[in-house]
PDB file of C-alpha atoms in Angstrom:
ATOM      1  CA  MET A 144     117.339 116.272  74.447  1.00  0.00           C
ATOM      2  CA  THR A 145     113.589 116.381  73.935  1.00  0.00           C
ATOM      3  CA  THR A 146     111.203 118.216  76.186  1.00  0.00           C
ATOM      4  CA  THR A 147     107.650 117.275  77.093  1.00  0.00           C
ATOM      5  CA  THR A 148     105.335 120.092  78.072  1.00  0.00           C
ATOM      6  CA  ASP A 149     103.638 119.514  81.426  1.00  0.00           C
ATOM      7  CA  LYS A 150     100.965 121.874  82.679  1.00  0.00           C
ATOM      8  CA  HIS A 151     101.931 120.968  86.259  1.00  0.00           C
ATOM      9  CA  THR A 152     105.561 122.079  86.222  1.00  0.00           C
ATOM     10  CA  SER A 153     105.293 125.352  88.095  1.00  0.00           C
ATOM     11  CA  PRO A 154     106.150 125.293  91.809  1.00  0.00           C
ATOM     12  CA  ALA A 155     103.684 126.138  94.509  1.00  0.00           C
ATOM     13  CA  SER A 156     103.162 129.791  95.327  1.00  0.00           C
ATOM     14  CA  PRO A 157     105.772 131.031  97.808  1.00  0.00           C
ATOM     15  CA  ILE A 158     104.664 130.393 101.361  1.00  0.00           C
ATOM     16  CA  LYS A 159     106.479 131.858 104.311  1.00  0.00           C
ATOM     17  CA  SER A 160     108.397 129.091 106.057  1.00  0.00           C
ATOM     18  CA  THR A 161     109.008 128.890 109.758  1.00  0.00           C
ATOM     19  CA  LYS A 162     112.475 129.783 111.035  1.00  0.00           C
ATOM     20  CA  GLY A 163     115.048 127.039 111.311  1.00  0.00           C
ATOM     21  CA  GLY A 164     114.147 125.197 108.120  1.00  0.00           C
ATOM     22  CA  LEU A 165     116.590 123.119 106.095  1.00  0.00           C
ATOM     23  CA  SER A 166     119.148 124.617 103.750  1.00  0.00           C
ATOM     24  CA  ILE A 167     119.650 122.327 100.751  1.00  0.00           C
ATOM     25  CA  LYS A 168     123.018 122.121  98.994  1.00  0.00           C
ATOM     26  CA  ARG A 169     122.936 121.398  95.276  1.00  0.00           C
ATOM     27  CA  ILE A 170     125.066 118.301  94.503  1.00  0.00           C
ATOM     28  CA  PHE A 171     123.660 116.474  91.462  1.00  0.00           C
ATOM     29  CA  SER A 172     121.425 118.953  89.668  1.00  0.00           C
ATOM     30  CA  THR A 173     122.446 122.124  87.846  1.00  0.00           C
ATOM     31  CA  GLN A 174     121.204 125.582  88.792  1.00  0.00           C
ATOM     32  CA  GLY A 175     118.765 126.899  86.201  1.00  0.00           C
ATOM     33  CA  GLU A 176     118.297 123.545  84.447  1.00  0.00           C
ATOM     34  CA  ASN A 177     115.221 121.349  84.727  1.00  0.00           C
ATOM     35  CA  ALA A 178     116.496 118.146  86.351  1.00  0.00           C
ATOM     36  CA  LEU A 179     114.306 116.123  83.988  1.00  0.00           C
ATOM     37  CA  ASP A 180     116.344 117.510  81.093  1.00  0.00           C
ATOM     38  CA  SER A 181     119.568 116.041  82.500  1.00  0.00           C
ATOM     39  CA  VAL A 182     118.956 112.883  80.429  1.00  0.00           C
ATOM     40  CA  ASP A 183     118.080 112.135  76.801  1.00  0.00           C
ATOM     41  CA  TRP A 184     114.533 110.967  76.117  1.00  0.00           C
ATOM     42  CA  GLU A 185     112.849 108.811  73.497  1.00  0.00           C
ATOM     43  CA  ARG A 186     109.464 107.339  72.636  1.00  0.00           C
ATOM     44  CA  ARG A 187     108.994 103.574  72.803  1.00  0.00           C
ATOM     45  CA  ASP A 188     106.265 100.974  73.309  1.00  0.00           C
ATOM     46  CA  ALA A 189     105.733  99.254  76.657  1.00  0.00           C
ATOM     47  CA  VAL A 190     104.606  95.663  76.073  1.00  0.00           C
ATOM     48  CA  ILE A 191     104.348  92.700  78.451  1.00  0.00           C
ATOM     49  CA  LYS A 192     103.538  89.227  77.109  1.00  0.00           C
ATOM     50  CA  ASN A 193     102.658  85.961  78.828  1.00  0.00           C
ATOM     51  CA  PRO A 194     104.541  82.684  78.147  1.00  0.00           C
ATOM     52  CA  GLN A 195     102.173  81.990  75.244  1.00  0.00           C
ATOM     53  CA  GLY A 196     103.235  85.222  73.553  1.00  0.00           C
ATOM     54  CA  GLU A 197      99.930  86.964  74.188  1.00  0.00           C
ATOM     55  CA  SER A 198     100.024  90.627  75.161  1.00  0.00           C
ATOM     56  CA  VAL A 199      98.831  91.207  78.746  1.00  0.00           C
ATOM     57  CA  PHE A 200      99.777  94.894  78.814  1.00  0.00           C
ATOM     58  CA  GLU A 201     100.513  97.385  76.083  1.00  0.00           C
ATOM     59  CA  GLN A 202     100.903 101.150  76.039  1.00  0.00           C
ATOM     60  CA  LYS A 203     102.344 102.628  72.885  1.00  0.00           C
ATOM     61  CA  ASP A 204     104.475 105.746  72.504  1.00  0.00           C
ATOM     62  CA  VAL A 205     105.491 106.154  76.142  1.00  0.00           C
ATOM     63  CA  GLU A 206     108.393 108.463  76.953  1.00  0.00           C
ATOM     64  CA  PHE A 207     111.452 107.264  78.890  1.00  0.00           C
ATOM     65  CA  PRO A 208     115.157 108.130  79.137  1.00  0.00           C
ATOM     66  CA  THR A 209     117.205 106.413  76.444  1.00  0.00           C
ATOM     67  CA  ASP A 210     119.347 104.585  79.014  1.00  0.00           C
ATOM     68  CA  TRP A 211     116.374 103.072  80.866  1.00  0.00           C
ATOM     69  CA  SER A 212     115.991  99.370  80.060  1.00  0.00           C
ATOM     70  CA  LEU A 213     112.893  97.953  78.405  1.00  0.00           C
ATOM     71  CA  LEU A 214     112.231  95.961  81.588  1.00  0.00           C
ATOM     72  CA  ALA A 215     112.197  99.154  83.669  1.00  0.00           C
ATOM     73  CA  THR A 216     109.953 100.771  81.062  1.00  0.00           C
ATOM     74  CA  ASN A 217     107.436  97.919  81.166  1.00  0.00           C
ATOM     75  CA  VAL A 218     107.319  97.814  84.963  1.00  0.00           C
ATOM     76  CA  VAL A 219     106.862 101.557  85.414  1.00  0.00           C
ATOM     77  CA  ALA A 220     104.334 101.980  82.606  1.00  0.00           C
ATOM     78  CA  SER A 221     102.201  99.007  83.667  1.00  0.00           C
ATOM     79  CA  LYS A 222     102.348  99.450  87.440  1.00  0.00           C
ATOM     80  CA  TYR A 223     102.900 103.124  88.209  1.00  0.00           C
ATOM     81  CA  PHE A 224     101.463 105.254  85.408  1.00  0.00           C
ATOM     82  CA  TYR A 225      98.172 106.701  86.631  1.00  0.00           C
ATOM     83  CA  GLY A 226      95.010 106.777  84.575  1.00  0.00           C
ATOM     84  CA  ASP A 227      92.652 104.997  82.221  1.00  0.00           C
ATOM     85  CA  GLN A 228      94.228 103.486  79.115  1.00  0.00           C
ATOM     86  CA  THR A 229      90.971 103.722  77.188  1.00  0.00           C
ATOM     87  CA  ASN A 230      91.329 107.522  77.362  1.00  0.00           C
ATOM     88  CA  ALA A 231      95.068 107.621  76.718  1.00  0.00           C
ATOM     89  CA  TYR A 232      94.643 110.596  74.362  1.00  0.00           C
ATOM     90  CA  LEU A 233      93.557 112.794  77.303  1.00  0.00           C
ATOM     91  CA  ASP A 234      95.717 114.362  80.011  1.00  0.00           C
ATOM     92  CA  PRO A 235      95.617 112.603  83.415  1.00  0.00           C
ATOM     93  CA  ASP A 236      93.679 115.475  85.009  1.00  0.00           C
ATOM     94  CA  GLU A 237      91.028 115.099  82.297  1.00  0.00           C
ATOM     95  CA  GLY A 238      90.460 111.383  82.821  1.00  0.00           C
ATOM     96  CA  GLY A 239      93.361 110.221  80.676  1.00  0.00           C
ATOM     97  CA  ARG A 240      96.579 108.406  81.504  1.00  0.00           C
ATOM     98  CA  GLU A 241     100.187 109.291  82.190  1.00  0.00           C
ATOM     99  CA  TYR A 242     102.411 108.471  79.227  1.00  0.00           C
ATOM    100  CA  SER A 243     105.787 109.858  80.292  1.00  0.00           C
ATOM    101  CA  LEU A 244     108.174 109.171  83.131  1.00  0.00           C
ATOM    102  CA  ARG A 245     108.451 112.955  83.348  1.00  0.00           C
ATOM    103  CA  GLN A 246     104.838 113.142  84.507  1.00  0.00           C
ATOM    104  CA  LEU A 247     105.229 110.374  87.076  1.00  0.00           C
ATOM    105  CA  ILE A 248     108.419 111.684  88.679  1.00  0.00           C
ATOM    106  CA  HIS A 249     107.241 115.290  88.637  1.00  0.00           C
ATOM    107  CA  ARG A 250     103.897 114.306  90.208  1.00  0.00           C
ATOM    108  CA  VAL A 251     105.659 112.728  93.177  1.00  0.00           C
ATOM    109  CA  THR A 252     108.676 114.998  93.703  1.00  0.00           C
ATOM    110  CA  ARG A 253     106.724 118.227  93.145  1.00  0.00           C
ATOM    111  CA  THR A 254     104.080 117.180  95.663  1.00  0.00           C
ATOM    112  CA  ILE A 255     106.599 116.126  98.319  1.00  0.00           C
ATOM    113  CA  THR A 256     108.505 119.389  97.855  1.00  0.00           C
ATOM    114  CA  ASP A 257     105.360 121.505  98.126  1.00  0.00           C
ATOM    115  CA  TRP A 258     104.308 119.662 101.284  1.00  0.00           C
ATOM    116  CA  GLY A 259     107.705 120.316 102.834  1.00  0.00           C
ATOM    117  CA  HIS A 260     107.620 123.988 101.913  1.00  0.00           C
ATOM    118  CA  LYS A 261     104.096 124.530 103.214  1.00  0.00           C
ATOM    119  CA  GLN A 262     104.986 122.852 106.506  1.00  0.00           C
ATOM    120  CA  GLY A 263     108.135 124.905 107.015  1.00  0.00           C
ATOM    121  CA  TYR A 264     110.773 122.255 106.394  1.00  0.00           C
ATOM    122  CA  PHE A 265     112.881 124.519 104.151  1.00  0.00           C
ATOM    123  CA  SER A 266     114.552 127.806 105.031  1.00  0.00           C
ATOM    124  CA  THR A 267     113.561 129.492 101.772  1.00  0.00           C
ATOM    125  CA  GLN A 268     111.662 128.926  98.541  1.00  0.00           C
ATOM    126  CA  GLN A 269     115.050 128.534  96.849  1.00  0.00           C
ATOM    127  CA  ASP A 270     115.958 125.692  99.207  1.00  0.00           C
ATOM    128  CA  ALA A 271     112.659 124.000  98.391  1.00  0.00           C
ATOM    129  CA  GLU A 272     113.321 124.259  94.656  1.00  0.00           C
ATOM    130  CA  CYS A 273     116.846 122.926  95.142  1.00  0.00           C
ATOM    131  CA  PHE A 274     115.368 119.957  97.016  1.00  0.00           C
ATOM    132  CA  TYR A 275     112.928 119.364  94.145  1.00  0.00           C
ATOM    133  CA  ASP A 276     115.736 119.441  91.584  1.00  0.00           C
ATOM    134  CA  GLU A 277     117.956 117.090  93.581  1.00  0.00           C
ATOM    135  CA  LEU A 278     115.178 114.587  94.298  1.00  0.00           C
ATOM    136  CA  THR A 279     114.016 114.652  90.690  1.00  0.00           C
ATOM    137  CA  TRP A 280     117.571 114.136  89.408  1.00  0.00           C
ATOM    138  CA  LEU A 281     118.074 111.112  91.671  1.00  0.00           C
ATOM    139  CA  CYS A 282     114.844 109.499  90.445  1.00  0.00           C
ATOM    140  CA  VAL A 283     115.245 110.121  86.717  1.00  0.00           C
ATOM    141  CA  ASN A 284     118.873 108.928  86.819  1.00  0.00           C
ATOM    142  CA  GLN A 285     117.873 105.759  88.737  1.00  0.00           C
ATOM    143  CA  HIS A 286     119.997 106.559  91.771  1.00  0.00           C
ATOM    144  CA  GLY A 287     116.989 105.984  94.014  1.00  0.00           C
ATOM    145  CA  SER A 288     113.308 105.129  93.964  1.00  0.00           C
ATOM    146  CA  PHE A 289     110.288 105.336  96.231  1.00  0.00           C
ATOM    147  CA  ASN A 290     108.149 102.411  97.321  1.00  0.00           C
ATOM    148  CA  SER A 291     105.062 101.405  95.353  1.00  0.00           C
ATOM    149  CA  PRO A 292     102.416 103.233  97.450  1.00  0.00           C
ATOM    150  CA  VAL A 293     104.258 106.517  96.878  1.00  0.00           C
ATOM    151  CA  TRP A 294     104.240 106.028  93.104  1.00  0.00           C
ATOM    152  CA  PHE A 295     100.615 104.854  93.242  1.00  0.00           C
ATOM    153  CA  ASN A 296      99.160 107.619  95.384  1.00  0.00           C
ATOM    154  CA  VAL A 297     101.289 110.709  95.959  1.00  0.00           C
ATOM    155  CA  GLY A 298     100.390 113.714  93.828  1.00  0.00           C
ATOM    156  CA  LEU A 299      97.128 112.409  92.375  1.00  0.00           C
ATOM    157  CA  HIS A 300      95.193 115.048  94.299  1.00  0.00           C
ATOM    158  CA  ASP A 301      97.737 117.852  94.082  1.00  0.00           C
ATOM    159  CA  CYS A 302      98.594 117.484  90.376  1.00  0.00           C
ATOM    160  CA  TYR A 303      95.475 115.939  88.857  1.00  0.00           C
ATOM    161  CA  GLY A 304      92.723 116.920  91.276  1.00  0.00           C
ATOM    162  CA  VAL A 305      91.765 113.318  92.078  1.00  0.00           C
ATOM    163  CA  LYS A 306      89.304 113.190  94.968  1.00  0.00           C
ATOM    164  CA  ASP A 307      87.756 110.499  97.113  1.00  0.00           C
ATOM    165  CA  SER A 308      84.794 108.665  95.625  1.00  0.00           C
ATOM    166  CA  GLY A 309      83.014 108.146  98.927  1.00  0.00           C
ATOM    167  CA  ASP A 310      85.204 105.711 100.882  1.00  0.00           C
ATOM    168  CA  ARG A 311      85.911 108.161 103.677  1.00  0.00           C
ATOM    169  CA  THR A 312      86.731 105.786 106.545  1.00  0.00           C
ATOM    170  CA  ILE A 313      90.349 106.913 106.322  1.00  0.00           C
ATOM    171  CA  TRP A 314      91.959 108.561 109.317  1.00  0.00           C
ATOM    172  CA  GLY A 315      94.830 110.988 109.244  1.00  0.00           C
ATOM    173  CA  TRP A 316      96.263 114.142 110.760  1.00  0.00           C
ATOM    174  CA  ASP A 317      94.302 117.219 109.692  1.00  0.00           C
ATOM    175  CA  PRO A 318      96.591 120.267 110.099  1.00  0.00           C
ATOM    176  CA  THR A 319      93.653 122.674 109.952  1.00  0.00           C
ATOM    177  CA  LYS A 320      91.970 120.938 112.896  1.00  0.00           C
ATOM    178  CA  GLN A 321      95.244 119.948 114.597  1.00  0.00           C
ATOM    179  CA  ASP A 322      93.673 116.590 115.315  1.00  0.00           C
ATOM    180  CA  ILE A 323      93.103 113.132 113.870  1.00  0.00           C
ATOM    181  CA  ALA A 324      90.165 113.339 111.491  1.00  0.00           C
ATOM    182  CA  ASP A 325      88.303 111.587 108.698  1.00  0.00           C
ATOM    183  CA  VAL A 326      90.301 112.687 105.641  1.00  0.00           C
ATOM    184  CA  ASP A 327      90.320 112.347 101.867  1.00  0.00           C
ATOM    185  CA  PRO A 328      92.749 109.471 101.096  1.00  0.00           C
ATOM    186  CA  TYR A 329      93.984 111.239  97.954  1.00  0.00           C
ATOM    187  CA  GLU A 330      94.589 114.596  99.603  1.00  0.00           C
ATOM    188  CA  TYR A 331      96.427 112.792 102.427  1.00  0.00           C
ATOM    189  CA  PRO A 332      97.735 109.768 100.498  1.00  0.00           C
ATOM    190  CA  GLN A 333      98.983 106.495 101.911  1.00  0.00           C
ATOM    191  CA  GLY A 334     102.739 106.361 101.343  1.00  0.00           C
ATOM    192  CA  SER A 335     103.882 103.564 103.647  1.00  0.00           C
ATOM    193  CA  ALA A 336     104.476 100.121 102.204  1.00  0.00           C
ATOM    194  CA  CYS A 337     103.994  97.917 105.273  1.00  0.00           C
ATOM    195  CA  PHE A 338     101.639  97.899 108.246  1.00  0.00           C
ATOM    196  CA  ILE A 339     101.535  95.669 111.334  1.00  0.00           C
ATOM    197  CA  ILE A 340      98.026  95.107 112.709  1.00  0.00           C
ATOM    198  CA  SER A 341      97.114  93.495 116.019  1.00  0.00           C
ATOM    199  CA  VAL A 342      94.061  91.320 116.528  1.00  0.00           C
ATOM    200  CA  GLU A 343      92.229  90.355 119.719  1.00  0.00           C
ATOM    201  CA  ASP A 344      90.320  87.135 120.346  1.00  0.00           C
ATOM    202  CA  SER A 345      86.861  88.475 119.509  1.00  0.00           C
ATOM    203  CA  ILE A 346      84.731  88.305 116.386  1.00  0.00           C
ATOM    204  CA  ASP A 347      84.409  92.102 116.291  1.00  0.00           C
ATOM    205  CA  ASP A 348      88.167  92.612 116.348  1.00  0.00           C
ATOM    206  CA  ILE A 349      88.748  89.890 113.760  1.00  0.00           C
ATOM    207  CA  TRP A 350      86.428  91.577 111.268  1.00  0.00           C
ATOM    208  CA  LYS A 351      87.864  94.970 112.127  1.00  0.00           C
ATOM    209  CA  LEU A 352      91.236  93.578 111.034  1.00  0.00           C
ATOM    210  CA  MET A 353      89.698  92.324 107.786  1.00  0.00           C
ATOM    211  CA  SER A 354      88.257  95.767 107.080  1.00  0.00           C
ATOM    212  CA  GLU A 355      91.519  97.556 107.875  1.00  0.00           C
ATOM    213  CA  SER A 356      93.456  95.097 105.729  1.00  0.00           C
ATOM    214  CA  ALA A 357      91.169  95.644 102.743  1.00  0.00           C
ATOM    215  CA  ARG A 358      91.547  99.424 102.940  1.00  0.00           C
ATOM    216  CA  LEU A 359      95.317  99.168 103.176  1.00  0.00           C
ATOM    217  CA  PHE A 360      95.386  96.775 100.208  1.00  0.00           C
ATOM    218  CA  LYS A 361      93.250  99.219  98.217  1.00  0.00           C
ATOM    219  CA  PHE A 362      95.970 101.876  98.320  1.00  0.00           C
ATOM    220  CA  GLY A 363      98.866  99.559  97.626  1.00  0.00           C
ATOM    221  CA  SER A 364     100.277  98.558 101.023  1.00  0.00           C
ATOM    222  CA  GLY A 365     100.984  95.214 102.648  1.00  0.00           C
ATOM    223  CA  VAL A 366      99.836  93.952 106.041  1.00  0.00           C
ATOM    224  CA  GLY A 367     101.363  91.802 108.741  1.00  0.00           C
ATOM    225  CA  ALA A 368      99.509  90.256 111.691  1.00  0.00           C
ATOM    226  CA  ASP A 369     100.235  87.738 114.424  1.00  0.00           C
ATOM    227  CA  TRP A 370      97.228  85.463 114.879  1.00  0.00           C
ATOM    228  CA  SER A 371      98.489  83.718 118.015  1.00  0.00           C
ATOM    229  CA  THR A 372      95.989  85.649 120.159  1.00  0.00           C
ATOM    230  CA  LEU A 373      93.093  83.594 118.773  1.00  0.00           C
ATOM    231  CA  ARG A 374      91.981  80.399 120.472  1.00  0.00           C
ATOM    232  CA  SER A 375      92.818  77.165 118.710  1.00  0.00           C
ATOM    233  CA  THR A 376      90.350  74.477 117.645  1.00  0.00           C
ATOM    234  CA  HIS A 377      91.377  72.504 120.755  1.00  0.00           C
ATOM    235  CA  GLU A 378      89.901  75.106 123.132  1.00  0.00           C
ATOM    236  CA  LYS A 379      86.321  75.989 124.015  1.00  0.00           C
ATOM    237  CA  LEU A 380      84.052  78.982 123.478  1.00  0.00           C
ATOM    238  CA  SER A 381      82.295  80.607 126.437  1.00  0.00           C
ATOM    239  CA  GLY A 382      78.911  79.910 124.822  1.00  0.00           C
ATOM    240  CA  GLY A 383      79.791  76.315 124.047  1.00  0.00           C
ATOM    241  CA  GLY A 384      81.123  74.831 120.866  1.00  0.00           C
ATOM    242  CA  ILE A 385      84.566  74.731 119.277  1.00  0.00           C
ATOM    243  CA  PRO A 386      86.462  77.782 117.945  1.00  0.00           C
ATOM    244  CA  SER A 387      87.168  78.002 114.243  1.00  0.00           C
ATOM    245  CA  GLY A 388      90.837  78.514 115.056  1.00  0.00           C
ATOM    246  CA  PRO A 389      93.207  81.164 113.703  1.00  0.00           C
ATOM    247  CA  VAL A 390      94.033  79.369 110.449  1.00  0.00           C
ATOM    248  CA  SER A 391      90.450  79.607 109.179  1.00  0.00           C
ATOM    249  CA  PHE A 392      90.453  83.386 109.650  1.00  0.00           C
ATOM    250  CA  MET A 393      93.927  83.649 108.139  1.00  0.00           C
ATOM    251  CA  ARG A 394      92.488  82.066 104.992  1.00  0.00           C
ATOM    252  CA  VAL A 395      89.828  84.794 104.860  1.00  0.00           C
ATOM    253  CA  GLN A 396      92.465  87.533 105.044  1.00  0.00           C
ATOM    254  CA  ASP A 397      94.500  85.761 102.386  1.00  0.00           C
ATOM    255  CA  ALA A 398      91.462  85.541 100.106  1.00  0.00           C
ATOM    256  CA  THR A 399      90.784  89.252 100.659  1.00  0.00           C
ATOM    257  CA  GLY A 400      94.318  90.087  99.597  1.00  0.00           C
ATOM    258  CA  GLY A 401      93.967  87.882  96.528  1.00  0.00           C
ATOM    259  CA  THR A 402      90.742  89.597  95.492  1.00  0.00           C
ATOM    260  CA  ILE A 403      91.654  93.262  95.925  1.00  0.00           C
ATOM    261  CA  LYS A 404      94.071  94.669  93.363  1.00  0.00           C
ATOM    262  CA  SER A 405      96.742  96.464  95.345  1.00  0.00           C
ATOM    263  CA  GLY A 406      96.665 100.159  94.593  1.00  0.00           C
ATOM    264  CA  GLY A 407      94.051  99.516  91.927  1.00  0.00           C
ATOM    265  CA  LYS A 408      96.791  97.961  89.806  1.00  0.00           C
ATOM    266  CA  THR A 409      97.447  94.466  88.514  1.00  0.00           C
ATOM    267  CA  ARG A 410      99.597  93.348  91.415  1.00  0.00           C
ATOM    268  CA  ARG A 411      98.122  91.551  94.413  1.00  0.00           C
ATOM    269  CA  ALA A 412      98.453  92.541  98.045  1.00  0.00           C
ATOM    270  CA  ALA A 413     101.324  91.387 100.263  1.00  0.00           C
ATOM    271  CA  ILE A 414     100.427  89.634 103.533  1.00  0.00           C
ATOM    272  CA  MET A 415     102.538  88.339 106.411  1.00  0.00           C
ATOM    273  CA  GLN A 416     100.798  85.968 108.836  1.00  0.00           C
ATOM    274  CA  THR A 417     102.461  84.431 111.886  1.00  0.00           C
ATOM    275  CA  LEU A 418     101.581  81.931 114.599  1.00  0.00           C
ATOM    276  CA  LYS A 419     103.722  81.374 117.680  1.00  0.00           C
TER     277      LYS A 419
END
């Protein structure tokens, strides 16, 4: 088995957990063994071609377990590896790109484990490390997988130091303030895949929905909305004239989803629109 050195493999500094945390029983992983070393690894090229045989994605010399299919390799490398391909020779925290499944899985499972430990979910540091090993083993052996926003976003701040570029209209729970606050979307990443948004029959609320949708698309999530609350083209406006109707605004949301690359990747956003 080969080993890839990762500068982000050490656990978080021990933090005293609150009483009553979880005790984790080791089932899949082996005590004292890095769960990522439970499989054999190899280098291969990730290449995706269009029907004309032209390459639409290519990343050479990526590292994956030997029993992972080429399809799985292409999907993960093209959709979930973080970083700029033009600087592939650099580490991700230096402006480069992930090249190994080790980096991707560790980024996510290490971050989730450290969050749980800091917030007192585990009885001891040993329980936290057991959780990390078990979760990592399940991912690298393809017994389970997270949704796309988790792979897109989780760990970018904690492992690579990625920070917000100025788009700070993101709200989340700030544990230091014990209140809802304007937060850095990479420090408090978006990990949910689907959101349901309501819309009222007013122009302000309609454009509020468009703005919220765009921000959710940006970090890789999908949006659902019921547009039945809007007046149809057969009704009247209070100031005179005929309403545009819900379908016209639904087209705007659809166009927004088609324009914004979900999670900054090559996939488009997912939208559910309903009318009763």
